[in-house]
Amino acid sequence: MTENPVWLSIPDGYAELPLEDVPETIDVTRRLIDELGTTDQRQAGDVVLDSLSTYLEALARRRAVYCGVGRHRSVLNDQLITSSLVVTVLDFPGERNPRLVLRDLLIGKARARETGNADIVDLPNGPVAFVEHTLSLPGPAIPGQHVLAAGTEVPVWQLEAFVPSPAGDRLVTIEASTPFAEHGPQYRAMVVAMAAGVAFVPPPEADPLDALLG
């Protein structure tokens, strides 16, 4: 991480996961599950925790500054749905027009065949690129639960917001994902509000604890 903070607000309903000292935190959690968990939780614990450890360590290498898991009631049918929220911060050498940063980013995605609905929107804090798509990911095999057939994939809805700094030398990425793909679009307003609230200088009367180091 650099010493330059980024300011943004995390929506209600998300529990933060650790991005530092991941092995130690996972080990403590594993011991708690072994001592206090139910039989099903203990059976699934190793698989879930090993996958979670790999995921969090990969995010840390990607310069993630926040990872959270959320539980919310769907506005469609009041169903309890889960989602993940990841924020990363990247630094670039020199300064560039932020619109050129976003243009090159979207061109790169197109060349990598990362399909989705992409658009650049002018928000109060500057231009922001949004990319919305539904991914097909392998279904997890969790002990004690129904095992999906080999090669089975499940849809995962994702919305990415890319917020460049005014100087084009930093880029904040916000990723909201949910395996409840049909409910995904209701997260659009949340991600737009988060993107619109990103600041690269302290807002008036900012609480230092609200800063995420990038």
PDB file of C-alpha atoms in Angstrom:
ATOM      1  CA  MET A   1       0.000   0.000   0.000  1.00  0.00           C
ATOM      2  CA  THR A   2       1.023   3.597  -0.551  1.00  0.00           C
ATOM      3  CA  GLU A   3       0.662   6.402   1.940  1.00  0.00           C
ATOM      4  CA  ASN A   4      -2.004   8.109  -0.200  1.00  0.00           C
ATOM      5  CA  PRO A   5      -5.519   7.436   1.079  1.00  0.00           C
ATOM      6  CA  VAL A   6      -8.749   7.151  -0.876  1.00  0.00           C
ATOM      7  CA  TRP A   7     -12.051   8.125   0.707  1.00  0.00           C
ATOM      8  CA  LEU A   8     -15.275   6.195   0.119  1.00  0.00           C
ATOM      9  CA  SER A   9     -18.226   4.799   2.053  1.00  0.00           C
ATOM     10  CA  ILE A  10     -18.998   1.114   2.474  1.00  0.00           C
ATOM     11  CA  PRO A  11     -22.752   0.388   2.293  1.00  0.00           C
ATOM     12  CA  ASP A  12     -24.628  -1.103   5.224  1.00  0.00           C
ATOM     13  CA  GLY A  13     -24.954  -4.867   5.397  1.00  0.00           C
ATOM     14  CA  TYR A  14     -21.341  -5.790   4.606  1.00  0.00           C
ATOM     15  CA  ALA A  15     -18.960  -7.565   6.971  1.00  0.00           C
ATOM     16  CA  GLU A  16     -15.294  -6.878   6.267  1.00  0.00           C
ATOM     17  CA  LEU A  17     -12.924  -9.778   5.619  1.00  0.00           C
ATOM     18  CA  PRO A  18      -9.194  -9.579   6.421  1.00  0.00           C
ATOM     19  CA  LEU A  19      -6.666  -8.750   3.716  1.00  0.00           C
ATOM     20  CA  GLU A  20      -3.680  -8.758   6.067  1.00  0.00           C
ATOM     21  CA  ASP A  21      -2.401 -11.629   8.227  1.00  0.00           C
ATOM     22  CA  VAL A  22      -4.750 -13.924   6.302  1.00  0.00           C
ATOM     23  CA  PRO A  23      -3.177 -17.285   7.332  1.00  0.00           C
ATOM     24  CA  GLU A  24      -3.267 -16.368  11.029  1.00  0.00           C
ATOM     25  CA  THR A  25      -6.897 -15.220  10.840  1.00  0.00           C
ATOM     26  CA  ILE A  26      -7.954 -18.351   8.961  1.00  0.00           C
ATOM     27  CA  ASP A  27      -6.208 -20.563  11.532  1.00  0.00           C
ATOM     28  CA  VAL A  28      -8.037 -18.859  14.415  1.00  0.00           C
ATOM     29  CA  THR A  29     -11.356 -19.245  12.585  1.00  0.00           C
ATOM     30  CA  ARG A  30     -10.625 -22.913  11.879  1.00  0.00           C
ATOM     31  CA  ARG A  31      -9.978 -23.589  15.570  1.00  0.00           C
ATOM     32  CA  LEU A  32     -13.203 -21.863  16.573  1.00  0.00           C
ATOM     33  CA  ILE A  33     -15.201 -23.938  14.095  1.00  0.00           C
ATOM     34  CA  ASP A  34     -13.540 -27.142  15.324  1.00  0.00           C
ATOM     35  CA  GLU A  35     -14.379 -26.273  18.941  1.00  0.00           C
ATOM     36  CA  LEU A  36     -17.787 -24.614  18.614  1.00  0.00           C
ATOM     37  CA  GLY A  37     -19.149 -25.477  15.171  1.00  0.00           C
ATOM     38  CA  THR A  38     -21.870 -27.950  14.300  1.00  0.00           C
ATOM     39  CA  THR A  39     -21.046 -31.248  12.596  1.00  0.00           C
ATOM     40  CA  ASP A  40     -21.976 -29.814   9.190  1.00  0.00           C
ATOM     41  CA  GLN A  41     -19.888 -26.690   9.807  1.00  0.00           C
ATOM     42  CA  ARG A  42     -16.867 -28.774  10.782  1.00  0.00           C
ATOM     43  CA  GLN A  43     -17.256 -30.966   7.697  1.00  0.00           C
ATOM     44  CA  ALA A  44     -17.426 -27.966   5.380  1.00  0.00           C
ATOM     45  CA  GLY A  45     -14.917 -25.877   7.320  1.00  0.00           C
ATOM     46  CA  ASP A  46     -11.702 -27.036   5.691  1.00  0.00           C
ATOM     47  CA  VAL A  47     -13.008 -26.673   2.138  1.00  0.00           C
ATOM     48  CA  VAL A  48     -14.576 -23.270   2.750  1.00  0.00           C
ATOM     49  CA  LEU A  49     -11.664 -21.842   4.742  1.00  0.00           C
ATOM     50  CA  ASP A  50      -9.024 -23.093   2.306  1.00  0.00           C
ATOM     51  CA  SER A  51     -10.922 -21.504  -0.597  1.00  0.00           C
ATOM     52  CA  LEU A  52     -11.433 -18.303   1.386  1.00  0.00           C
ATOM     53  CA  SER A  53      -7.733 -18.111   2.273  1.00  0.00           C
ATOM     54  CA  THR A  54      -6.721 -18.504  -1.387  1.00  0.00           C
ATOM     55  CA  TYR A  55      -9.276 -15.883  -2.428  1.00  0.00           C
ATOM     56  CA  LEU A  56      -8.206 -13.294   0.146  1.00  0.00           C
ATOM     57  CA  GLU A  57      -4.501 -13.741  -0.541  1.00  0.00           C
ATOM     58  CA  ALA A  58      -5.163 -13.319  -4.281  1.00  0.00           C
ATOM     59  CA  LEU A  59      -7.081 -10.101  -3.577  1.00  0.00           C
ATOM     60  CA  ALA A  60      -4.224  -8.773  -1.463  1.00  0.00           C
ATOM     61  CA  ARG A  61      -1.829  -9.373  -4.355  1.00  0.00           C
ATOM     62  CA  ARG A  62      -4.230  -7.453  -6.618  1.00  0.00           C
ATOM     63  CA  ARG A  63      -3.912  -4.407  -4.343  1.00  0.00           C
ATOM     64  CA  ALA A  64      -7.353  -4.805  -2.824  1.00  0.00           C
ATOM     65  CA  VAL A  65      -7.988  -2.445   0.076  1.00  0.00           C
ATOM     66  CA  TYR A  66     -11.413  -3.777   1.074  1.00  0.00           C
ATOM     67  CA  CYS A  67     -13.296  -7.064   0.809  1.00  0.00           C
ATOM     68  CA  GLY A  68     -16.671  -7.658   2.369  1.00  0.00           C
ATOM     69  CA  VAL A  69     -19.526 -10.150   2.311  1.00  0.00           C
ATOM     70  CA  GLY A  70     -23.050  -8.775   2.463  1.00  0.00           C
ATOM     71  CA  ARG A  71     -26.497 -10.134   3.286  1.00  0.00           C
ATOM     72  CA  HIS A  72     -29.547  -8.197   2.170  1.00  0.00           C
ATOM     73  CA  ARG A  73     -33.242  -8.693   1.571  1.00  0.00           C
ATOM     74  CA  SER A  74     -34.099  -8.695  -2.119  1.00  0.00           C
ATOM     75  CA  VAL A  75     -36.492  -5.998  -3.245  1.00  0.00           C
ATOM     76  CA  LEU A  76     -37.971  -8.549  -5.663  1.00  0.00           C
ATOM     77  CA  ASN A  77     -39.325 -11.102  -3.184  1.00  0.00           C
ATOM     78  CA  ASP A  78     -37.760 -10.347   0.218  1.00  0.00           C
ATOM     79  CA  GLN A  79     -35.414 -13.331  -0.209  1.00  0.00           C
ATOM     80  CA  LEU A  80     -32.175 -13.214   1.766  1.00  0.00           C
ATOM     81  CA  ILE A  81     -29.344 -12.901  -0.770  1.00  0.00           C
ATOM     82  CA  THR A  82     -25.581 -12.669  -0.401  1.00  0.00           C
ATOM     83  CA  SER A  83     -23.014 -10.671  -2.308  1.00  0.00           C
ATOM     84  CA  SER A  84     -19.356  -9.734  -2.203  1.00  0.00           C
ATOM     85  CA  LEU A  85     -17.847  -6.273  -2.448  1.00  0.00           C
ATOM     86  CA  VAL A  86     -14.208  -5.658  -3.379  1.00  0.00           C
ATOM     87  CA  VAL A  87     -12.352  -2.356  -3.703  1.00  0.00           C
ATOM     88  CA  THR A  88      -8.890  -2.099  -5.245  1.00  0.00           C
ATOM     89  CA  VAL A  89      -6.584   0.880  -5.786  1.00  0.00           C
ATOM     90  CA  LEU A  90      -3.903   1.048  -8.492  1.00  0.00           C
ATOM     91  CA  ASP A  91      -1.243   3.706  -9.009  1.00  0.00           C
ATOM     92  CA  PHE A  92       0.173   4.690 -12.420  1.00  0.00           C
ATOM     93  CA  PRO A  93       3.349   6.621 -13.264  1.00  0.00           C
ATOM     94  CA  GLY A  94       2.777  10.151 -14.558  1.00  0.00           C
ATOM     95  CA  GLU A  95      -0.484  11.958 -15.206  1.00  0.00           C
ATOM     96  CA  ARG A  96      -3.066  11.364 -17.944  1.00  0.00           C
ATOM     97  CA  ASN A  97      -6.513  12.501 -18.942  1.00  0.00           C
ATOM     98  CA  PRO A  98      -8.844  10.282 -16.873  1.00  0.00           C
ATOM     99  CA  ARG A  99     -11.046   9.684 -19.906  1.00  0.00           C
ATOM    100  CA  LEU A 100      -8.059   8.191 -21.726  1.00  0.00           C
ATOM    101  CA  VAL A 101      -7.425   5.917 -18.731  1.00  0.00           C
ATOM    102  CA  LEU A 102     -10.987   4.621 -18.972  1.00  0.00           C
ATOM    103  CA  ARG A 103     -10.873   4.317 -22.752  1.00  0.00           C
ATOM    104  CA  ASP A 104      -7.714   2.200 -22.619  1.00  0.00           C
ATOM    105  CA  LEU A 105      -9.185   0.087 -19.832  1.00  0.00           C
ATOM    106  CA  LEU A 106     -12.323  -0.728 -21.851  1.00  0.00           C
ATOM    107  CA  ILE A 107     -10.254  -1.421 -24.973  1.00  0.00           C
ATOM    108  CA  GLY A 108      -8.127  -3.819 -22.933  1.00  0.00           C
ATOM    109  CA  LYS A 109     -11.223  -5.637 -21.689  1.00  0.00           C
ATOM    110  CA  ALA A 110     -12.559  -5.957 -25.215  1.00  0.00           C
ATOM    111  CA  ARG A 111      -9.262  -7.382 -26.447  1.00  0.00           C
ATOM    112  CA  ALA A 112      -9.271  -9.853 -23.568  1.00  0.00           C
ATOM    113  CA  ARG A 113     -12.788 -10.889 -24.645  1.00  0.00           C
ATOM    114  CA  GLU A 114     -14.227  -9.794 -21.310  1.00  0.00           C
ATOM    115  CA  THR A 115     -17.730  -9.182 -22.569  1.00  0.00           C
ATOM    116  CA  GLY A 116     -20.364  -7.092 -20.830  1.00  0.00           C
ATOM    117  CA  ASN A 117     -22.402  -3.926 -21.000  1.00  0.00           C
ATOM    118  CA  ALA A 118     -19.882  -1.084 -20.720  1.00  0.00           C
ATOM    119  CA  ASP A 119     -20.497   2.638 -20.450  1.00  0.00           C
ATOM    120  CA  ILE A 120     -18.670   5.773 -19.318  1.00  0.00           C
ATOM    121  CA  VAL A 121     -20.826   8.072 -17.181  1.00  0.00           C
ATOM    122  CA  ASP A 122     -20.087  11.577 -15.929  1.00  0.00           C
ATOM    123  CA  LEU A 123     -20.641  11.716 -12.166  1.00  0.00           C
ATOM    124  CA  PRO A 124     -20.118  14.731  -9.881  1.00  0.00           C
ATOM    125  CA  ASN A 125     -16.580  13.549  -9.090  1.00  0.00           C
ATOM    126  CA  GLY A 126     -15.645  12.920 -12.736  1.00  0.00           C
ATOM    127  CA  PRO A 127     -15.983  10.229 -15.424  1.00  0.00           C
ATOM    128  CA  VAL A 128     -16.573   6.651 -14.298  1.00  0.00           C
ATOM    129  CA  ALA A 129     -16.667   3.473 -16.379  1.00  0.00           C
ATOM    130  CA  PHE A 130     -19.215   0.790 -15.520  1.00  0.00           C
ATOM    131  CA  VAL A 131     -19.085  -2.785 -16.799  1.00  0.00           C
ATOM    132  CA  GLU A 132     -21.977  -5.149 -16.022  1.00  0.00           C
ATOM    133  CA  HIS A 133     -21.943  -8.823 -16.927  1.00  0.00           C
ATOM    134  CA  THR A 134     -22.930 -12.300 -15.816  1.00  0.00           C
ATOM    135  CA  LEU A 135     -20.081 -14.767 -15.411  1.00  0.00           C
ATOM    136  CA  SER A 136     -20.256 -18.557 -15.557  1.00  0.00           C
ATOM    137  CA  LEU A 137     -18.152 -19.963 -12.732  1.00  0.00           C
ATOM    138  CA  PRO A 138     -17.626 -23.540 -11.492  1.00  0.00           C
ATOM    139  CA  GLY A 139     -20.085 -24.503  -8.793  1.00  0.00           C
ATOM    140  CA  PRO A 140     -18.418 -25.207  -5.428  1.00  0.00           C
ATOM    141  CA  ALA A 141     -18.436 -28.723  -4.005  1.00  0.00           C
ATOM    142  CA  ILE A 142     -19.138 -28.349  -0.277  1.00  0.00           C
ATOM    143  CA  PRO A 143     -19.218 -31.444   1.957  1.00  0.00           C
ATOM    144  CA  GLY A 144     -22.676 -32.211   3.301  1.00  0.00           C
ATOM    145  CA  GLN A 145     -24.423 -30.394   0.464  1.00  0.00           C
ATOM    146  CA  HIS A 146     -25.676 -31.513  -2.923  1.00  0.00           C
ATOM    147  CA  VAL A 147     -22.684 -32.148  -5.195  1.00  0.00           C
ATOM    148  CA  LEU A 148     -22.970 -30.604  -8.635  1.00  0.00           C
ATOM    149  CA  ALA A 149     -21.974 -32.679 -11.639  1.00  0.00           C
ATOM    150  CA  ALA A 150     -18.396 -32.271 -12.816  1.00  0.00           C
ATOM    151  CA  GLY A 151     -18.054 -29.228 -15.027  1.00  0.00           C
ATOM    152  CA  THR A 152     -21.286 -27.664 -13.801  1.00  0.00           C
ATOM    153  CA  GLU A 153     -21.179 -23.871 -13.824  1.00  0.00           C
ATOM    154  CA  VAL A 154     -23.371 -21.331 -12.073  1.00  0.00           C
ATOM    155  CA  PRO A 155     -24.172 -17.736 -13.141  1.00  0.00           C
ATOM    156  CA  VAL A 156     -22.650 -14.933 -11.075  1.00  0.00           C
ATOM    157  CA  TRP A 157     -23.772 -11.353 -11.705  1.00  0.00           C
ATOM    158  CA  GLN A 158     -21.097  -8.670 -11.428  1.00  0.00           C
ATOM    159  CA  LEU A 159     -20.928  -4.908 -11.765  1.00  0.00           C
ATOM    160  CA  GLU A 160     -17.559  -3.153 -11.897  1.00  0.00           C
ATOM    161  CA  ALA A 161     -17.035   0.598 -11.493  1.00  0.00           C
ATOM    162  CA  PHE A 162     -13.709   2.171 -12.473  1.00  0.00           C
ATOM    163  CA  VAL A 163     -13.040   5.581 -10.912  1.00  0.00           C
ATOM    164  CA  PRO A 164      -9.882   7.408 -12.066  1.00  0.00           C
ATOM    165  CA  SER A 165      -8.332  10.259 -10.131  1.00  0.00           C
ATOM    166  CA  PRO A 166      -8.536  13.744 -11.732  1.00  0.00           C
ATOM    167  CA  ALA A 167      -4.845  13.441 -12.633  1.00  0.00           C
ATOM    168  CA  GLY A 168      -5.294   9.968 -14.097  1.00  0.00           C
ATOM    169  CA  ASP A 169      -2.533   8.560 -11.916  1.00  0.00           C
ATOM    170  CA  ARG A 170      -4.751   6.409  -9.666  1.00  0.00           C
ATOM    171  CA  LEU A 171      -7.663   4.091 -10.322  1.00  0.00           C
ATOM    172  CA  VAL A 172     -10.237   2.799  -7.849  1.00  0.00           C
ATOM    173  CA  THR A 173     -12.122  -0.335  -8.862  1.00  0.00           C
ATOM    174  CA  ILE A 174     -15.359  -1.344  -7.152  1.00  0.00           C
ATOM    175  CA  GLU A 175     -16.659  -4.868  -7.807  1.00  0.00           C
ATOM    176  CA  ALA A 176     -20.043  -6.072  -6.577  1.00  0.00           C
ATOM    177  CA  SER A 177     -20.873  -9.732  -7.267  1.00  0.00           C
ATOM    178  CA  THR A 178     -23.696 -12.080  -6.333  1.00  0.00           C
ATOM    179  CA  PRO A 179     -24.478 -15.724  -7.144  1.00  0.00           C
ATOM    180  CA  PHE A 180     -28.151 -14.708  -7.056  1.00  0.00           C
ATOM    181  CA  ALA A 181     -27.788 -13.483 -10.626  1.00  0.00           C
ATOM    182  CA  GLU A 182     -31.448 -12.632 -11.198  1.00  0.00           C
ATOM    183  CA  HIS A 183     -31.301 -10.257  -8.232  1.00  0.00           C
ATOM    184  CA  GLY A 184     -28.055  -8.583  -9.318  1.00  0.00           C
ATOM    185  CA  PRO A 185     -29.441  -5.464 -11.020  1.00  0.00           C
ATOM    186  CA  GLN A 186     -30.742  -4.142  -7.706  1.00  0.00           C
ATOM    187  CA  TYR A 187     -27.110  -3.506  -6.683  1.00  0.00           C
ATOM    188  CA  ARG A 188     -26.666  -0.964  -9.498  1.00  0.00           C
ATOM    189  CA  ALA A 189     -27.779   2.039  -7.439  1.00  0.00           C
ATOM    190  CA  MET A 190     -25.467   1.006  -4.585  1.00  0.00           C
ATOM    191  CA  VAL A 191     -22.401   0.765  -6.843  1.00  0.00           C
ATOM    192  CA  VAL A 192     -23.178   4.071  -8.582  1.00  0.00           C
ATOM    193  CA  ALA A 193     -23.530   5.789  -5.191  1.00  0.00           C
ATOM    194  CA  MET A 194     -20.215   4.310  -4.049  1.00  0.00           C
ATOM    195  CA  ALA A 195     -18.464   5.430  -7.242  1.00  0.00           C
ATOM    196  CA  ALA A 196     -19.920   8.925  -6.932  1.00  0.00           C
ATOM    197  CA  GLY A 197     -18.583   9.148  -3.368  1.00  0.00           C
ATOM    198  CA  VAL A 198     -14.970   8.232  -4.162  1.00  0.00           C
ATOM    199  CA  ALA A 199     -12.593  11.083  -3.312  1.00  0.00           C
ATOM    200  CA  PHE A 200      -8.836  11.361  -3.743  1.00  0.00           C
ATOM    201  CA  VAL A 201      -8.554  14.324  -1.369  1.00  0.00           C
ATOM    202  CA  PRO A 202     -10.136  14.596   2.072  1.00  0.00           C
ATOM    203  CA  PRO A 203     -13.789  15.668   1.874  1.00  0.00           C
ATOM    204  CA  PRO A 204     -14.840  18.498   4.207  1.00  0.00           C
ATOM    205  CA  GLU A 205     -14.841  17.321   7.818  1.00  0.00           C
ATOM    206  CA  ALA A 206     -13.746  13.834   6.736  1.00  0.00           C
ATOM    207  CA  ASP A 207     -13.262  11.249   9.446  1.00  0.00           C
ATOM    208  CA  PRO A 208      -9.705   9.855   9.100  1.00  0.00           C
ATOM    209  CA  LEU A 209     -11.097   6.399   9.853  1.00  0.00           C
ATOM    210  CA  ASP A 210     -13.135   6.548   6.632  1.00  0.00           C
ATOM    211  CA  ALA A 211      -9.955   6.581   4.515  1.00  0.00           C
ATOM    212  CA  LEU A 212      -8.931   3.400   2.742  1.00  0.00           C
ATOM    213  CA  LEU A 213      -5.218   3.290   2.031  1.00  0.00           C
ATOM    214  CA  GLY A 214      -4.522   2.520  -1.606  1.00  0.00           C
TER     215      GLY A 214
END
